[in-house]
Coordinates of C-alpha atoms and ligand atoms in Angstrom, one line a residue:
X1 CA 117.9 170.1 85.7
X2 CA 119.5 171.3 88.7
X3 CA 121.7 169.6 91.5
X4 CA 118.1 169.3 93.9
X5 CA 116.3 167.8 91.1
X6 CA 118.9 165.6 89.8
X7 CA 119.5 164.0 93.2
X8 CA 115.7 162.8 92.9
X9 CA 115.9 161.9 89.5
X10 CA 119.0 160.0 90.5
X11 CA 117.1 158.1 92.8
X12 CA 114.4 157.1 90.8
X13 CA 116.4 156.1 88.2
X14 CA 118.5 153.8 90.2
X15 CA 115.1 152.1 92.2
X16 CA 113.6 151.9 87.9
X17 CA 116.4 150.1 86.9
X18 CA 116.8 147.9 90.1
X19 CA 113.0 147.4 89.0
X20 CA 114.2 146.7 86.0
X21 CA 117.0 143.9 86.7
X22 CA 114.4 142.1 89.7
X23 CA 111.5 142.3 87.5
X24 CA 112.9 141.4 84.0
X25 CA 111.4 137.8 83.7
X26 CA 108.0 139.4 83.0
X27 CA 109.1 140.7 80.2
X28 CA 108.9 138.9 76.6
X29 CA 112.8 138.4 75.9
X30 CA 112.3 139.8 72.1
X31 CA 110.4 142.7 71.1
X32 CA 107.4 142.0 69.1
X33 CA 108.0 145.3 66.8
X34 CA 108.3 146.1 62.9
X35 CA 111.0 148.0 61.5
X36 CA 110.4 151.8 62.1
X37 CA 107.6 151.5 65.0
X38 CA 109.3 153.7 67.2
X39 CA 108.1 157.0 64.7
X40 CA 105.0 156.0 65.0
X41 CA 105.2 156.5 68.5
X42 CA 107.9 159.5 69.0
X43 CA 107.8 162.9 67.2
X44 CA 109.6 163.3 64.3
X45 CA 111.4 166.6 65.7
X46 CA 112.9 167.8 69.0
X47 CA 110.9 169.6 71.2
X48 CA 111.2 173.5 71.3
X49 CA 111.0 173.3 74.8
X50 CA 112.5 171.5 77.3
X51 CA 110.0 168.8 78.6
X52 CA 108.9 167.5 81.9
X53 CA 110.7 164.4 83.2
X54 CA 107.8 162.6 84.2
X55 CA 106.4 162.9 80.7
X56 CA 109.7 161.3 79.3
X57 CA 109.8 158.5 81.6
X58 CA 106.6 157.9 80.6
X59 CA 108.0 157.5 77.2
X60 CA 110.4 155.4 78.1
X61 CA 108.1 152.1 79.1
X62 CA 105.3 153.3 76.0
X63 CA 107.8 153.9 73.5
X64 CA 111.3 152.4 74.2
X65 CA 110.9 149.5 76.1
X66 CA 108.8 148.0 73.5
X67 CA 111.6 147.7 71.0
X68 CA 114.2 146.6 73.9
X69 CA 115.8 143.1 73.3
X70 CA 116.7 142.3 76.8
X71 CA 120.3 141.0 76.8
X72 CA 119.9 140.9 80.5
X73 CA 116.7 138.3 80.9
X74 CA 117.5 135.0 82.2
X75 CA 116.1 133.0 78.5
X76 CA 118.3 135.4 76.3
X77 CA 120.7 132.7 75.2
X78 CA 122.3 134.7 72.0
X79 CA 125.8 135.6 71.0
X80 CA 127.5 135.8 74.0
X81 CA 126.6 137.7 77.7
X82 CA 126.8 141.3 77.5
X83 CA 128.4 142.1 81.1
X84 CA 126.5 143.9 83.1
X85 CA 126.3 144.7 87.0
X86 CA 125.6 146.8 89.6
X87 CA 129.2 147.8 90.3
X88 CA 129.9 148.5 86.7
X89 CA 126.7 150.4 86.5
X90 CA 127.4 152.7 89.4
X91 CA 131.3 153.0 87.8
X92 CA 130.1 154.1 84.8
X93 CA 128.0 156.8 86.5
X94 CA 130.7 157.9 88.2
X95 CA 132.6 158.4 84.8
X96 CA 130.1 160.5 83.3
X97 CA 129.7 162.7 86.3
X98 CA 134.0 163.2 86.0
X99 CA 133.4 163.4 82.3
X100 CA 136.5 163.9 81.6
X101 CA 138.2 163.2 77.9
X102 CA 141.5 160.9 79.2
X103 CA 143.8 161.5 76.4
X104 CA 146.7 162.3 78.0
X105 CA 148.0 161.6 81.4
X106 CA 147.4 165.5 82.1
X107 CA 144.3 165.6 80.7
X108 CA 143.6 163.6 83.6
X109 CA 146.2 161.5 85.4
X110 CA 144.1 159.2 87.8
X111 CA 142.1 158.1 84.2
X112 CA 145.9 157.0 83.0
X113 CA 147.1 155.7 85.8
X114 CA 144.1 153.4 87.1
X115 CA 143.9 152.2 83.6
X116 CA 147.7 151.1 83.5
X117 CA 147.3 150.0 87.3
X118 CA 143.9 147.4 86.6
X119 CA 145.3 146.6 83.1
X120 CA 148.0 145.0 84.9
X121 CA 145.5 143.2 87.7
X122 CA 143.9 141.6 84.8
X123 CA 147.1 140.6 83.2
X124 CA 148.4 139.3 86.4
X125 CA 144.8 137.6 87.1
X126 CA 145.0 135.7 84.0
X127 CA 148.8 134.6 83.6
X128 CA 150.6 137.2 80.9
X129 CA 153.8 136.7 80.7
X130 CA 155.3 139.6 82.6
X131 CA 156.6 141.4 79.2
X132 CA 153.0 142.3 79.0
X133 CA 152.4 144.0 82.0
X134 CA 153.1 148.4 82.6
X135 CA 154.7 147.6 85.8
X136 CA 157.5 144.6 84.6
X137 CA 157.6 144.6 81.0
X138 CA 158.0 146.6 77.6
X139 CA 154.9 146.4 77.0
X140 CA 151.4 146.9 79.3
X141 CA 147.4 146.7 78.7
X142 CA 145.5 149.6 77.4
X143 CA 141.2 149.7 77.5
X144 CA 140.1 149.9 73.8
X145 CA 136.4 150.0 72.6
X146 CA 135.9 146.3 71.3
X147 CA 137.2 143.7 70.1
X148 CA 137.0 144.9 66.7
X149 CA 139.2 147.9 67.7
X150 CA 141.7 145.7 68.8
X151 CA 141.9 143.5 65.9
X152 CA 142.6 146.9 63.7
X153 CA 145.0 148.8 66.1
X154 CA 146.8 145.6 66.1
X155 CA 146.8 144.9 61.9
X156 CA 147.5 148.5 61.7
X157 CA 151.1 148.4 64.5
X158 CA 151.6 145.2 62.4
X159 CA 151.5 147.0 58.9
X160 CA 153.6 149.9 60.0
X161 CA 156.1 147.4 61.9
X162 CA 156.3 144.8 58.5
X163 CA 156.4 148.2 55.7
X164 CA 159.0 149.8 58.2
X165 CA 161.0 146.3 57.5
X166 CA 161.2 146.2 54.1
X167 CA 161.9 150.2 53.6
X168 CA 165.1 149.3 55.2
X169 CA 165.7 146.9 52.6
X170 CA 164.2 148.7 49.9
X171 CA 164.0 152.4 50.1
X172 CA 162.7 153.3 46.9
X173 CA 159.6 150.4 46.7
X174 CA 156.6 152.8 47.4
X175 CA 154.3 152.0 50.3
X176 CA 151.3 151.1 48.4
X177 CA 153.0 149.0 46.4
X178 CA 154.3 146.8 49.4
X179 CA 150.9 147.3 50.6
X180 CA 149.4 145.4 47.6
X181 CA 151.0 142.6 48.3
X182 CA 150.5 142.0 51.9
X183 CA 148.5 139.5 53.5
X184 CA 147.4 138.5 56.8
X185 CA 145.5 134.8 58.0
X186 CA 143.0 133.7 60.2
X187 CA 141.0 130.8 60.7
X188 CA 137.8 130.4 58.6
X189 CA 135.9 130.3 62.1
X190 CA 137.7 134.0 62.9
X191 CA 134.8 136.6 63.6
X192 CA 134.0 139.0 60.7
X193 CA 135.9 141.9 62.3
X194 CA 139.4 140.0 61.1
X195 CA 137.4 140.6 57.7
X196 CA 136.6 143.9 58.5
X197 CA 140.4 144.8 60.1
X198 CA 141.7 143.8 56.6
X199 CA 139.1 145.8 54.3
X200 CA 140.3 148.6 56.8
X201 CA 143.7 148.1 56.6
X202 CA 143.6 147.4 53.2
X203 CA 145.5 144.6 52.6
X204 CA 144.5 140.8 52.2
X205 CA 143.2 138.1 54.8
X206 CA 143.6 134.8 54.1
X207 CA 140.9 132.9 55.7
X208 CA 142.5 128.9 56.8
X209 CA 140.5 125.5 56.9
X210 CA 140.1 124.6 60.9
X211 CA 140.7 120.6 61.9
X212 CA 138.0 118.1 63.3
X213 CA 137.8 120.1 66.4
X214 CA 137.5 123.4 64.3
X215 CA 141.0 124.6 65.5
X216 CA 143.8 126.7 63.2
X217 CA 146.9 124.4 63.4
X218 CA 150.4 125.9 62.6
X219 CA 151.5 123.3 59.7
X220 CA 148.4 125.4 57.9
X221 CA 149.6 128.3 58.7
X222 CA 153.0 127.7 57.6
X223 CA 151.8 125.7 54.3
X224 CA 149.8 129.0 53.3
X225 CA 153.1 131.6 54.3
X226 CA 155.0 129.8 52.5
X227 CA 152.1 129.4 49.5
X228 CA 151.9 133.3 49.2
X229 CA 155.9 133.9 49.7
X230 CA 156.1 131.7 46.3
X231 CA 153.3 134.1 44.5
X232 CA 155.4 137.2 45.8
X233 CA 153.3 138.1 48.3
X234 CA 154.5 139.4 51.8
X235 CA 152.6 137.5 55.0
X236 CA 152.9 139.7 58.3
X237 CA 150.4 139.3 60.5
X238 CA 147.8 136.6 62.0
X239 CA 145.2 136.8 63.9
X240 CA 144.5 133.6 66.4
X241 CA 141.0 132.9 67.8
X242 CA 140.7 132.1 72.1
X243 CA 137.0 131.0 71.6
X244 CA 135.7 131.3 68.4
X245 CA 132.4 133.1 68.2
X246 CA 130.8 130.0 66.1
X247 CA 131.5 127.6 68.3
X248 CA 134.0 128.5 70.9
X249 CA 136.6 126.5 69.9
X250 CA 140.3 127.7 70.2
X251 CA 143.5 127.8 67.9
X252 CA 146.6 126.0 68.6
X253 CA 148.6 129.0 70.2
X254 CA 151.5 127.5 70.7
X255 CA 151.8 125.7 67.3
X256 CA 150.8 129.1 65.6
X257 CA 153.0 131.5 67.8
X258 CA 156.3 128.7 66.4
X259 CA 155.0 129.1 63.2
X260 CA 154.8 133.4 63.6
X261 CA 158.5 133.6 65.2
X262 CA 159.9 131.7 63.0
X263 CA 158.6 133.4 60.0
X264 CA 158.4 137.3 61.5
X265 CA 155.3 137.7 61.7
X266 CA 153.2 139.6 63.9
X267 CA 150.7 137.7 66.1
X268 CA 147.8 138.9 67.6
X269 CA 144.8 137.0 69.9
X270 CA 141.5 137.6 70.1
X271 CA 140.1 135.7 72.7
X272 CA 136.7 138.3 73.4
X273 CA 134.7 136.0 75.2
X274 CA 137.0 132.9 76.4
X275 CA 139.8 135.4 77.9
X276 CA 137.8 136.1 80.4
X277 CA 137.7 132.2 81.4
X278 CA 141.6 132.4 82.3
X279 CA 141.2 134.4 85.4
X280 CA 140.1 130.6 86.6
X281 CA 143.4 128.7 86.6
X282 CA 142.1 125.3 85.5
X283 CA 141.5 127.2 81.7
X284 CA 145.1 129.0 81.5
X285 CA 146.0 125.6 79.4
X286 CA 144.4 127.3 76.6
X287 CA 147.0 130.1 76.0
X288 CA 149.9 128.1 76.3
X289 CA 152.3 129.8 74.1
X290 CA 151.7 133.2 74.7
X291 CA 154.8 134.0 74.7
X292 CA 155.2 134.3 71.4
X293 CA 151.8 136.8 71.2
X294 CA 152.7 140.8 70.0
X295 CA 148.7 141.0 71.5
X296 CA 146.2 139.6 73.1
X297 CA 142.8 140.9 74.0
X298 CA 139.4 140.4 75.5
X299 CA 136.4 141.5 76.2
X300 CA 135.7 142.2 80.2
X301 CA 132.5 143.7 78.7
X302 CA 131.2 140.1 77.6
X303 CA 132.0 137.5 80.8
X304 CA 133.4 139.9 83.5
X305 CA 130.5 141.5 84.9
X306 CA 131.4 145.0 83.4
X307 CA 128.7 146.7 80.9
X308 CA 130.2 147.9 77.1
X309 CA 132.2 148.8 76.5
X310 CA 135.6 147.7 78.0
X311 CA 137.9 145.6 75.7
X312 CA 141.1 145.1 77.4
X313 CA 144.4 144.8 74.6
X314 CA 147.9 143.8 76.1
X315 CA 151.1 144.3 73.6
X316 CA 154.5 142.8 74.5
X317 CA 156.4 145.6 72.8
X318 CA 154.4 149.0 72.9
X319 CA 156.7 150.4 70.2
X320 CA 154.6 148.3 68.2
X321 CA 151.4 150.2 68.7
X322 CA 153.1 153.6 69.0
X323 CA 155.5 154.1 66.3
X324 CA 152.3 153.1 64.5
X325 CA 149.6 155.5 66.0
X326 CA 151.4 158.4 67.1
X327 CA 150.5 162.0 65.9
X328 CA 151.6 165.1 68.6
X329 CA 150.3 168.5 68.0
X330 CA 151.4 171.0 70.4
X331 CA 148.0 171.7 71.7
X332 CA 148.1 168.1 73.6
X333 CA 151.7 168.4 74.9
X334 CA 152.2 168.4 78.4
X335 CA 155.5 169.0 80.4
X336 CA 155.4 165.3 81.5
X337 CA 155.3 163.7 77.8
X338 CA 158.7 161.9 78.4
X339 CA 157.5 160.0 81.9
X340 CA 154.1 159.4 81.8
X341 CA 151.7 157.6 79.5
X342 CA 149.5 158.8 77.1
X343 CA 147.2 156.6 76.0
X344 CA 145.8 158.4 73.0
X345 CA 149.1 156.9 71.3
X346 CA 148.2 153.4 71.8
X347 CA 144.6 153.2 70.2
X348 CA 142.5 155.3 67.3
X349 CA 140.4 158.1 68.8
X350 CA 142.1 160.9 70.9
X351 CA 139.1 161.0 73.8
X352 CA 138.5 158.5 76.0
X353 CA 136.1 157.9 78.7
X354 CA 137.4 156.8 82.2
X355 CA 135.9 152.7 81.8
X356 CA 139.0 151.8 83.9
X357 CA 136.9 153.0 87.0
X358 CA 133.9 150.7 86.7
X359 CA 136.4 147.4 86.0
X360 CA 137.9 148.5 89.1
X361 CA 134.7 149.1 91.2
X362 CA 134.2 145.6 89.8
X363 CA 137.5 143.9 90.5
X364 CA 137.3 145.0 94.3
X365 CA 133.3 144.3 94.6
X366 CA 133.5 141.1 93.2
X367 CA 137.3 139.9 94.0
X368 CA 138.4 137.4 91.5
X369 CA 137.0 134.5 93.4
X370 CA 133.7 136.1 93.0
X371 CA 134.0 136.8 89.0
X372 CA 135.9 133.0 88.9
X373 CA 132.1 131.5 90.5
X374 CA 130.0 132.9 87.9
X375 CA 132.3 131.8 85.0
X376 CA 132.3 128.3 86.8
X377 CA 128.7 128.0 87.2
X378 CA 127.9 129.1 83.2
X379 CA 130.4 126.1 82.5
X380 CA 128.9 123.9 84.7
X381 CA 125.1 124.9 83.6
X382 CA 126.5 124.5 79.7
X383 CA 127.4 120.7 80.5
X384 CA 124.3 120.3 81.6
X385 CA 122.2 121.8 79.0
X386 CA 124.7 119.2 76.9
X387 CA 124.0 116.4 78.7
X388 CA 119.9 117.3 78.8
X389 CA 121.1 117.1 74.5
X390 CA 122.8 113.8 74.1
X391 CA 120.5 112.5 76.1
X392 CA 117.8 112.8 73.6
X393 CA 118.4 110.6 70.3
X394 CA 116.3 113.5 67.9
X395 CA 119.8 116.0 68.7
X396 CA 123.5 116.0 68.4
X397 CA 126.2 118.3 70.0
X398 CA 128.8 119.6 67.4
X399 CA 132.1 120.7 68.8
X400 CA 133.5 120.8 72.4
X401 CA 131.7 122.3 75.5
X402 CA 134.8 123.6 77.1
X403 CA 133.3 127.3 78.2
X404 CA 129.8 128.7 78.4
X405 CA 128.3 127.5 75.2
X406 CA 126.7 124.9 73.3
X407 CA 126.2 124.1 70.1
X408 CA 123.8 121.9 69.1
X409 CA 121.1 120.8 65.8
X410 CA 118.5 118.3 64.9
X411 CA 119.9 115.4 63.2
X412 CA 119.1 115.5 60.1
X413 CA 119.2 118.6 56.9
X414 CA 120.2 122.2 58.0
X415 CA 116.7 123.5 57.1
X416 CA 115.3 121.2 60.2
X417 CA 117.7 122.9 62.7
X418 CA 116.6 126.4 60.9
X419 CA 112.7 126.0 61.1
X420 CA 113.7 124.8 64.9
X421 CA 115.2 127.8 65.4
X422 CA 112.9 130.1 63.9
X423 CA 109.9 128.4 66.4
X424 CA 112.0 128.7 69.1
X425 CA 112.6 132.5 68.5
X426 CA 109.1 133.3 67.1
X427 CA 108.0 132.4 70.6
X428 CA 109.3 134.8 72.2
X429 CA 110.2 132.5 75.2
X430 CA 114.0 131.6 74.4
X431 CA 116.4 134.1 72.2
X432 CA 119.1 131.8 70.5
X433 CA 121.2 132.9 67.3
X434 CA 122.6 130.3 64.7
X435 CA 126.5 129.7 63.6
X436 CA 127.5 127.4 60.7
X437 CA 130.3 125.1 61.3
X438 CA 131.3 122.7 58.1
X439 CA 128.7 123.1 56.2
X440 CA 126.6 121.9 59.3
X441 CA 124.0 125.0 60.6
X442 CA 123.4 124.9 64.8
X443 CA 122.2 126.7 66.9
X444 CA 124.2 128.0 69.4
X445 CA 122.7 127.9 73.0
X446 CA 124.7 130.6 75.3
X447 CA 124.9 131.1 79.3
X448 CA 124.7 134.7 79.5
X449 CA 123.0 136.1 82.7
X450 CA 125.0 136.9 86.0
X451 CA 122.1 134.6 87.4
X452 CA 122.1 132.0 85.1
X453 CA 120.4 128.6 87.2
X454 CA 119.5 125.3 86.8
X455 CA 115.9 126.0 86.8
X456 CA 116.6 128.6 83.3
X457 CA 118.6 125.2 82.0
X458 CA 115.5 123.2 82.2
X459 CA 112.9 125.9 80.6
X460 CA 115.3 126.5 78.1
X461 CA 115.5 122.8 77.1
X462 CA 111.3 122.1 77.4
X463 CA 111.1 124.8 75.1
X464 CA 113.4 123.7 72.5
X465 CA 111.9 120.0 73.2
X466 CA 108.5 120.9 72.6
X467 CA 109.2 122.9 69.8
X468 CA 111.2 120.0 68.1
X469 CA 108.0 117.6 69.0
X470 CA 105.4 119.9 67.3
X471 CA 108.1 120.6 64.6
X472 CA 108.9 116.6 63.9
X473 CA 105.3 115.7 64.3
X474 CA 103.9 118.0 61.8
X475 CA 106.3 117.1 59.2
X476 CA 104.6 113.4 59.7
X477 CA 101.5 114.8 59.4
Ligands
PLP501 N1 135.9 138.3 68.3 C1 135.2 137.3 68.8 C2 135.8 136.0 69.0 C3 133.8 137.6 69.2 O1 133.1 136.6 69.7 C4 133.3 138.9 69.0 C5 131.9 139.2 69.3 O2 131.2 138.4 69.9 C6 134.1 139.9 68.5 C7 135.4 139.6 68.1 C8 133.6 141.3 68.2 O3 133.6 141.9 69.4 P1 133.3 143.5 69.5 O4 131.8 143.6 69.4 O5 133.8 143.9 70.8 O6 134.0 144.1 68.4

């Protein structure tokens, strides 16, 4: 393809997907497909040669759109939104045409430095504490590729920092033998990546029971430290939840940041999805003692109108993450090492893409009273799906509706709420995914698109109504 023909590519592609995002309620939210339809449908080996575009656009709406779950359309009501916009589209266009691999600040310095520079709009947009921020602090933000990611790097600074500790006490222990014994907490409502992080990092996580409002509180904490001290073992890290994936519900910070600084140990947050709620100022209660955070990261890519990936990760102290991560080979040297930063140090992989440019196209398209309206009007359209709830005798709410989310059930045994949900989803009409919280199975009911209205609120709940009539009335049957 050459510069002519990719300029009218280009353009089609842009008016398909504008077709795409004004036409997407025609589509059926799910796919209707089997596992392995697509070879039925594609070769099984590369062409020898190369292939007319038309032919493969074609392909696109026969073969792939077909098996597309569309996280955009206004009924997908699953997980939690997968940003998405037009500014953050045309960023990340921009990216691949620069396609350059940002390790280093030489390897390209505007990649670096717009990174540092929005990493500390964000931080100042939600309230850090000014020890997290490039420009005021020891520490500063850093784009990583999820949540997950952030989890690890931060287990992983918190490993090196805690075995680093105990060397100086004792020299001769062997790592893997301090490493045996190390163990890390979350709450039992922590997503599986804390899990994952410690299966990684290959050291314990302690999974801790959540109060009646499904929250970590730090006399748990402490109780279980102190637990494990008594066994031999050696707590260093925990990893808090800002909106918990189950039911958005949100740790005691403040209580659990007392409990990590008087005890040494290192603190991370991972608030993916309700972070992004404290760039609106009547939320910034929930982080209340952030002070006492090493990290703290979220997820622009879920509630801030940029597409995946774009996981923002602030440290306090980015010794932490460095003296953990850093490897220097010659070959990636540059003769401004000791001034300028190189973010290869303060994450896993050595290439990164330039995301920092479609957050910032978003940031300035959007200002932050625009991205503040949209999380406003998901919280407002969430009390209202909750009210359209308790307002019907058949359904209960479980947990609070603070943010964009609601999690609700049949009264009555899990397997009700299941078949419910199976219906629902079946239907094609409404995509919702479960989450288990006690014992007690919902189904959690998620504001996701940019667009999100009061009209999608009331489809959304005649559908699960009319599914629960034919549901309950068959049972009588
Ligand atoms: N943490 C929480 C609270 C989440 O809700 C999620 C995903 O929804 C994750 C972590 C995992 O995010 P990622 O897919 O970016 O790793």
């Amino acid at each position: 393809m050459d510069s002519e023909e990719f300029r009218k590519r280009g353009r089609e592609m842009v008016d398909y997907i504008a077709d795409y995002m004004t036409s997407i309620r025609s589509r059926r939210v799910t796919p209707e497909v089997e596992p392995g339809y697509l070879r039925s449908l594609l070769p099984g080996h590369a062409p020898r040669k190369g292939e007319d575009w038309d032919e493969i656009m074609k392909d696109v709406e026969r073969a792939i759109m077909p098996g597309v779950t569309h996280w955009q359309h206004p009924n997908f009501h699953a997980y939690f939104p997968a940003g998405n916009s037009f500014p953050s589209i045309l960023g990340d266009m921009l990216s691949d045409a620069i396609g350059c691999i940002g390790f280093s600040w030489a390897a390209s310095p505007a990649c670096a430095e717009l990174e540092t520079l929005v990493l500390d709009w964000v931080g100042k947009m939600i309230g850090l504490p000014k020890q997290f921020l490039h420009q005021t602090g020891e520490g500063g933000g850093v784009i990583q590729g999820s949540a997950s990611e952030s989890v690890l790097v931060a287990l992983l600074s918190a490993r090196h920092k805690a075995i680093k500790q105990l060397k100086q006490k004792q020299p001769y222990v062997e790592d893997g033998q301090l490493l045996s014994k190390m163990v890390g907490y979350c709450s039992k409502l922590a997503h599986s990546c804390v899990e994952k992080a410690g299966m990684i990092g290959y050291v314990k996580m302690r999974q801790l029971d959540v109060d009646e409002n499904y929250s970590l509180r730090g006399h748990v904490l402490e109780d279980a430290i102190e637990e494990d001290r008594k066994l031999g073992l050696i707590p260093f890290f925990v990893c808090a939840t800002l909106g918990t994936t189950g039911c958005c519900s949100f740790d005691h910070l403040s209580e659990l940041g007392e409990v990590c600084r008087r005890q040494g140990l290192y603190l991370h947050v991972d608030a993916a999805y309700a972070g992004n709620a404290l760039v609106c100022p009547e939320f910034q209660y929930l982080k209340k003692g952030v002070e006492n955070v090493n990290s703290f990261s979220f997820n622009t890519n879920k509630w801030l109108q940029v597409n995946f990936d774009c996981s923002l990760m602030w440290v306090k102290n980015v010794d932490d993450l460095t003296t953990a991560l850093t490897v220097d080979p010659l070959y990636l040297q540059h003769k401004h090492g000791d001034k300028a930063i190189d973010l290869r140090h303060w994450g896993i992989p050595l290439s990164r893409r330039f995301r920092a440019l479609k957050l910032w196209f978003v940031l300035r398209t959007y200002g932050v009273e625009g991205l503040q309206k949209i999380i406003r009007e998901h919280c407002r359209l969430a009390k209202c799906f909750e009210r359209k709830v308790l307002g019907d005798e058949r359904f209960e709410v479980l947990g609070d509706v603070t943010m964009g989310l609601v999690c609700f059930r049949l009264v009555g045994p899990n397997t009700l709420t299941q078949k419910l949900l199976k219906v629902i989803n079946d239907s094609g009409k409404l995509h919702m995914v479960p989450s288990m919280l006690n014992e007690r199975y919902v189904i959690r009911f998620a504001l996701c698109t940019e667009h999100a209205c009061d009209d999608d609120i009331t489809f959304a709940w005649d559908v699960v109504t009319s599914a629960a009539t034919e549901l309950l009335q068959g049972r009588q049957r």
